[in-house]
Amino acid sequence: MHEKSRILLSFLLALALLSLMFPGIDANAQSYPETVRVGLYFGDSAAANVSFIAKSGLEIGYYLNGSFVKLLTEEGGKQAIVRKDSHFIKSSSGSVTEYDPYEGVPFEGETFGPYHIQIGDAAPDLATAQGICNACKSAGVLAYPVFENGWYVWTGFYSDAIKANEELQTILAKLPGASLKVIQPSASRMIIYNGSFEPRMIFGATDVKLVVRSSEANNPRVLSVNGKQYRGEIELRRFTGSDMTVINIVNIEQYLYGVVPLEIEASAPKEALKAQAVAARTYTYKSMGSYKKWDFDVTNTVASQVYGGYDAEKASSNQAVDETKGKKVLYNGQLASIHYFSSSGGMTEDSKYVWGNDVPYLKSVPDPYESGTSYNYTWSRTFTAEQIKLKLFVSGVEIGDIVDMVAEEYTPAGRVKKLKIIGTAGTITYTNEDIRIILGDSGYLPSRMFTINSGSSGQGSTVFVVTGSGTETVSVSGAKAVTSSGTYDIAAGGSVTVMGANGPAVITGTGSSNVPKGTFILTGRGWGHGVGMSQEGAKGFALKGYTYDQILKHYFTGVTVE
């Protein structure tokens, strides 16, 4: 065996022995990226133009082999604007909006477009291109440098090829002997303007990416993007279905500065803030590459985690991030799939009753310390039969007039597992989170921990009971209640107090004289899907003296925090 091979084998054996002696040490420990790519404008929210300002100046350029190549700078407090090279119209009021030429050319206003005229051949560098632009300007032709597989000089923003060709003779009269040609549109180009909307450059390179960042003179290094401040750098891209995409590339710890105070208020107890910081960090690492088609990892919305950048930062939440730097939630040495929500109503939920997947660390656990006065901890929603009929119709379901709505089955944690809606022309049953979706107004129903009180003639309010043959739901109306004073029938509109896993609850019989026929009142507790960490519960645990890692280990069964 070669001597180098013996050394390598000895090293590997030593690592294996070390792992056996100290199982907490991972010889192949996973490395985690230092930065995250956050989509700020994308998809339906993609931007036609973006403005940038930094207190002490901006730099605009691209990265090549890890080094930043500076193309343009902007003075402190002055605006730089990046707009996609497309069709725009300027109204008499001065506003500029994008339009689709395939839908027709607007009748009023000055139009601009992605057709250009090239002056001369390729230039060897930016300085030469800028010199040519200055000469053109002296001759009365507004020209600008173009970076697109080399350096060029162009002029004009024409809405179609006809207008560009018509302009050739006018330019030639000002620049006798110049070589001119019309440039066709490209979906990769972006125009960089100054604050007066004078073009400074067109960036059309496809092998490097346009980056805007604050100069080193800024402390801290933040820049304003359409009026909101962010740390890190901004990358601008043009993608099909997301044109123009704006991405904030930022250190993960600094990203969390802008997440934690928006996901749990900065006034929360310190250990709750730290638990949120670790949960958010774990979620971020687990989400890397989630939006590959647009080349970023997470969004700045509830689709990932709400992120407000530098403007959202608070001293208390920044400290929580700093004091847990690098800490993550792991299960069997791997990143856990982290979920959190506002409040559970007293009991979190098993993931299999929400998304259908059975995850060993996403189990239902008691949540004893939530504040009963937090937002949506207790809630009520009233629906008429017509409103429910409309909700079903919008989702493509028609079962006639709504006769009744019944909670057929509850999860062991007390959330509705099956909801049957009965109509004159059929029935439909919804399960798990589909229940929150179908009954939501402009979003989700606060939670599935609810009971139904109706004025219908159907089953109405039910309770979840354990019998000798299993579990079942029993209608309250017409049932018998056994008390210390004897046995009595629960009449329509009557009620009974029952003891459950979450304490006493009052269940009302159906057909109450206080509830009009065809009306359904949902009375519930909690806000969110119920899986993982309750933020209100985390606050309660922190107030009881629990540390952030103890809080996380309570909500995520069998995990480690390291």
Coordinates of C-alpha atoms in Angstrom, one line a residue, residues 16-220:
A16 CA -14.5 6.3 12.9
L17 CA -13.1 5.5 16.4
L18 CA -13.7 9.1 17.5
S19 CA -17.3 8.8 16.4
L20 CA -17.8 5.6 18.4
M21 CA -16.3 7.1 21.5
F22 CA -18.2 10.4 21.1
P23 CA -21.4 9.8 19.2
G24 CA -22.3 13.5 19.4
I25 CA -19.4 14.3 17.0
D26 CA -20.3 14.1 13.4
A27 CA -17.1 13.3 11.4
N28 CA -18.9 14.5 8.2
A29 CA -20.6 17.5 9.8
Q30 CA -22.8 19.3 7.3
S31 CA -21.7 22.8 6.3
Y32 CA -24.3 25.6 6.1
P33 CA -24.2 28.6 3.7
E34 CA -23.5 32.0 5.1
T35 CA -25.9 33.8 2.9
V36 CA -29.5 33.4 1.8
R37 CA -31.2 34.6 -1.4
V38 CA -34.5 36.3 -0.6
G39 CA -37.1 37.1 -3.4
L40 CA -38.4 40.7 -2.8
Y41 CA -40.2 41.1 -6.2
F42 CA -41.1 38.0 -8.2
G43 CA -43.8 36.2 -10.0
D44 CA -47.0 38.3 -10.0
S45 CA -45.2 41.0 -7.9
A46 CA -42.2 41.3 -10.3
A47 CA -41.1 44.9 -10.8
A48 CA -41.1 46.9 -14.0
N49 CA -38.6 49.3 -12.4
V50 CA -36.7 49.6 -9.1
S51 CA -35.2 52.6 -7.5
F52 CA -32.1 52.5 -5.2
I53 CA -30.6 55.1 -2.8
A54 CA -27.9 54.8 -0.2
K55 CA -26.9 57.4 2.3
S56 CA -23.2 57.4 1.3
G57 CA -23.4 56.1 -2.3
L58 CA -24.2 53.1 -4.5
E59 CA -22.1 50.7 -6.6
I60 CA -23.5 49.0 -9.7
G61 CA -21.8 46.1 -11.4
Y62 CA -21.4 42.3 -11.4
Y63 CA -19.3 39.5 -9.9
L64 CA -16.6 37.7 -11.9
N65 CA -14.6 34.9 -10.3
G66 CA -15.7 36.1 -6.9
S67 CA -14.6 39.7 -7.4
F68 CA -16.9 42.6 -7.8
V69 CA -16.5 44.5 -11.1
K70 CA -17.8 48.1 -10.7
L71 CA -19.5 49.6 -13.7
L72 CA -21.2 52.7 -12.3
T73 CA -21.4 54.6 -9.0
E74 CA -24.0 57.0 -7.7
E75 CA -23.5 59.7 -5.1
G76 CA -24.9 59.4 -1.6
G77 CA -28.6 60.4 -1.4
K78 CA -29.0 60.3 -5.2
Q79 CA -31.3 57.8 -6.9
A80 CA -30.4 55.1 -9.4
I81 CA -33.2 53.4 -11.3
V82 CA -33.2 50.0 -13.0
R83 CA -36.0 49.3 -15.5
K84 CA -36.4 46.4 -17.7
D85 CA -36.0 47.1 -21.4
S86 CA -39.6 46.8 -22.6
H87 CA -42.6 48.8 -23.9
F88 CA -43.5 51.8 -21.8
I89 CA -45.8 54.8 -22.2
K90 CA -45.3 58.2 -20.6
S91 CA -48.5 60.1 -19.8
S92 CA -49.1 63.8 -19.9
S93 CA -48.7 63.8 -16.1
G94 CA -45.3 62.3 -16.4
S95 CA -46.0 58.8 -15.0
V96 CA -44.4 55.9 -16.9
T97 CA -46.2 52.5 -17.1
E98 CA -45.5 49.3 -19.0
Y99 CA -47.9 48.2 -21.8
D100 CA -48.2 45.0 -23.9
P101 CA -47.8 45.8 -27.6
Y102 CA -49.7 42.7 -28.5
E103 CA -52.8 44.2 -26.9
G104 CA -52.5 47.4 -29.0
V105 CA -50.5 50.6 -28.8
P106 CA -51.9 53.2 -26.4
F107 CA -53.6 56.2 -28.1
E108 CA -52.3 58.8 -25.8
G109 CA -48.8 59.5 -24.4
E110 CA -45.2 59.1 -25.6
T111 CA -44.2 55.5 -26.2
F112 CA -40.8 54.0 -25.5
G113 CA -39.6 50.5 -26.4
P114 CA -36.8 47.9 -26.6
Y115 CA -35.7 48.7 -30.2
H116 CA -32.4 50.6 -30.4
I117 CA -29.8 51.9 -32.9
Q118 CA -26.2 50.8 -32.6
I119 CA -23.5 53.4 -33.4
G120 CA -20.3 51.9 -34.8
D121 CA -18.8 48.5 -33.9
A122 CA -17.8 47.0 -30.5
A123 CA -15.7 49.1 -28.2
P124 CA -12.8 47.5 -26.3
D125 CA -13.9 48.7 -22.9
L126 CA -16.3 50.9 -20.9
A127 CA -14.0 54.0 -21.0
T128 CA -13.9 53.9 -24.8
A129 CA -17.6 53.4 -25.0
Q130 CA -18.2 56.4 -22.7
G131 CA -15.9 58.5 -24.8
I132 CA -17.9 57.7 -28.0
C133 CA -21.1 58.6 -26.1
N134 CA -19.7 62.0 -25.2
A135 CA -18.7 62.6 -28.8
C136 CA -22.2 61.7 -29.9
K137 CA -23.8 63.9 -27.3
S138 CA -21.7 66.9 -28.6
A139 CA -23.2 66.2 -32.1
G140 CA -26.7 66.2 -30.7
V141 CA -27.3 62.4 -30.3
L142 CA -28.1 61.0 -26.9
A143 CA -26.1 57.8 -26.7
Y144 CA -25.3 55.4 -23.9
P145 CA -22.9 52.5 -23.3
V146 CA -24.2 48.9 -23.5
F147 CA -22.7 45.8 -21.8
E148 CA -23.8 42.8 -23.8
N149 CA -21.2 40.2 -24.7
G150 CA -18.8 43.2 -25.1
W151 CA -19.1 47.0 -25.1
Y152 CA -21.2 48.9 -27.5
V153 CA -22.8 52.3 -28.0
W154 CA -26.5 52.6 -28.7
T155 CA -29.1 55.4 -28.9
G156 CA -32.9 55.5 -28.8
F157 CA -35.7 53.6 -27.2
Y158 CA -38.1 52.9 -30.0
S159 CA -41.5 51.0 -29.7
D160 CA -41.1 49.2 -33.0
A161 CA -38.6 48.6 -35.8
I162 CA -40.4 50.9 -38.2
K163 CA -39.8 53.9 -35.9
A164 CA -36.1 52.9 -35.4
N165 CA -35.5 52.6 -39.2
E166 CA -37.1 56.0 -39.7
E167 CA -34.7 57.5 -37.3
L168 CA -31.5 56.2 -39.1
Q169 CA -31.3 59.1 -41.6
T170 CA -31.8 61.7 -38.9
I171 CA -28.9 60.3 -36.8
L172 CA -26.7 59.9 -39.9
A173 CA -27.2 63.6 -40.7
K174 CA -25.7 64.4 -37.2
L175 CA -23.0 61.7 -37.4
P176 CA -21.9 61.6 -41.1
G177 CA -20.2 58.4 -42.0
A178 CA -21.3 56.5 -38.9
S179 CA -22.1 52.8 -39.1
L180 CA -25.7 52.4 -37.9
K181 CA -27.9 49.4 -37.4
V182 CA -31.2 48.6 -35.7
I183 CA -31.0 46.4 -32.6
Q184 CA -33.9 44.0 -32.0
P185 CA -35.5 43.4 -28.5
S186 CA -34.0 41.0 -26.0
A187 CA -35.6 39.6 -22.8
S188 CA -32.4 39.9 -20.9
R189 CA -31.8 43.6 -21.0
M190 CA -32.2 46.2 -18.2
I191 CA -31.7 49.9 -18.4
I192 CA -29.9 51.9 -15.6
Y193 CA -31.0 55.5 -15.2
N194 CA -30.1 58.3 -12.9
G195 CA -32.7 60.1 -10.8
S196 CA -33.6 62.3 -13.7
F197 CA -34.4 59.2 -15.8
E198 CA -31.5 59.8 -18.1
P199 CA -30.1 56.5 -19.4
R200 CA -26.6 55.7 -18.0
M201 CA -26.2 52.2 -19.4
I202 CA -28.0 49.1 -20.7
F203 CA -27.0 45.8 -19.1
G204 CA -27.8 42.8 -21.3
A205 CA -25.1 40.3 -20.3
T206 CA -26.3 36.8 -19.8
D207 CA -23.1 35.2 -18.3
V208 CA -23.0 37.6 -15.3
K209 CA -25.7 39.1 -13.1
L210 CA -26.5 42.7 -12.4
V211 CA -25.8 43.7 -8.8
V212 CA -26.6 46.9 -6.9
R213 CA -25.0 47.4 -3.5
S214 CA -24.2 50.2 -1.0
S215 CA -20.6 51.5 -1.1
E216 CA -18.2 50.8 1.8
A217 CA -18.6 54.3 3.1
N218 CA -22.1 53.4 4.3
N219 CA -22.2 52.2 8.0
P220 CA -24.2 50.1 8.3

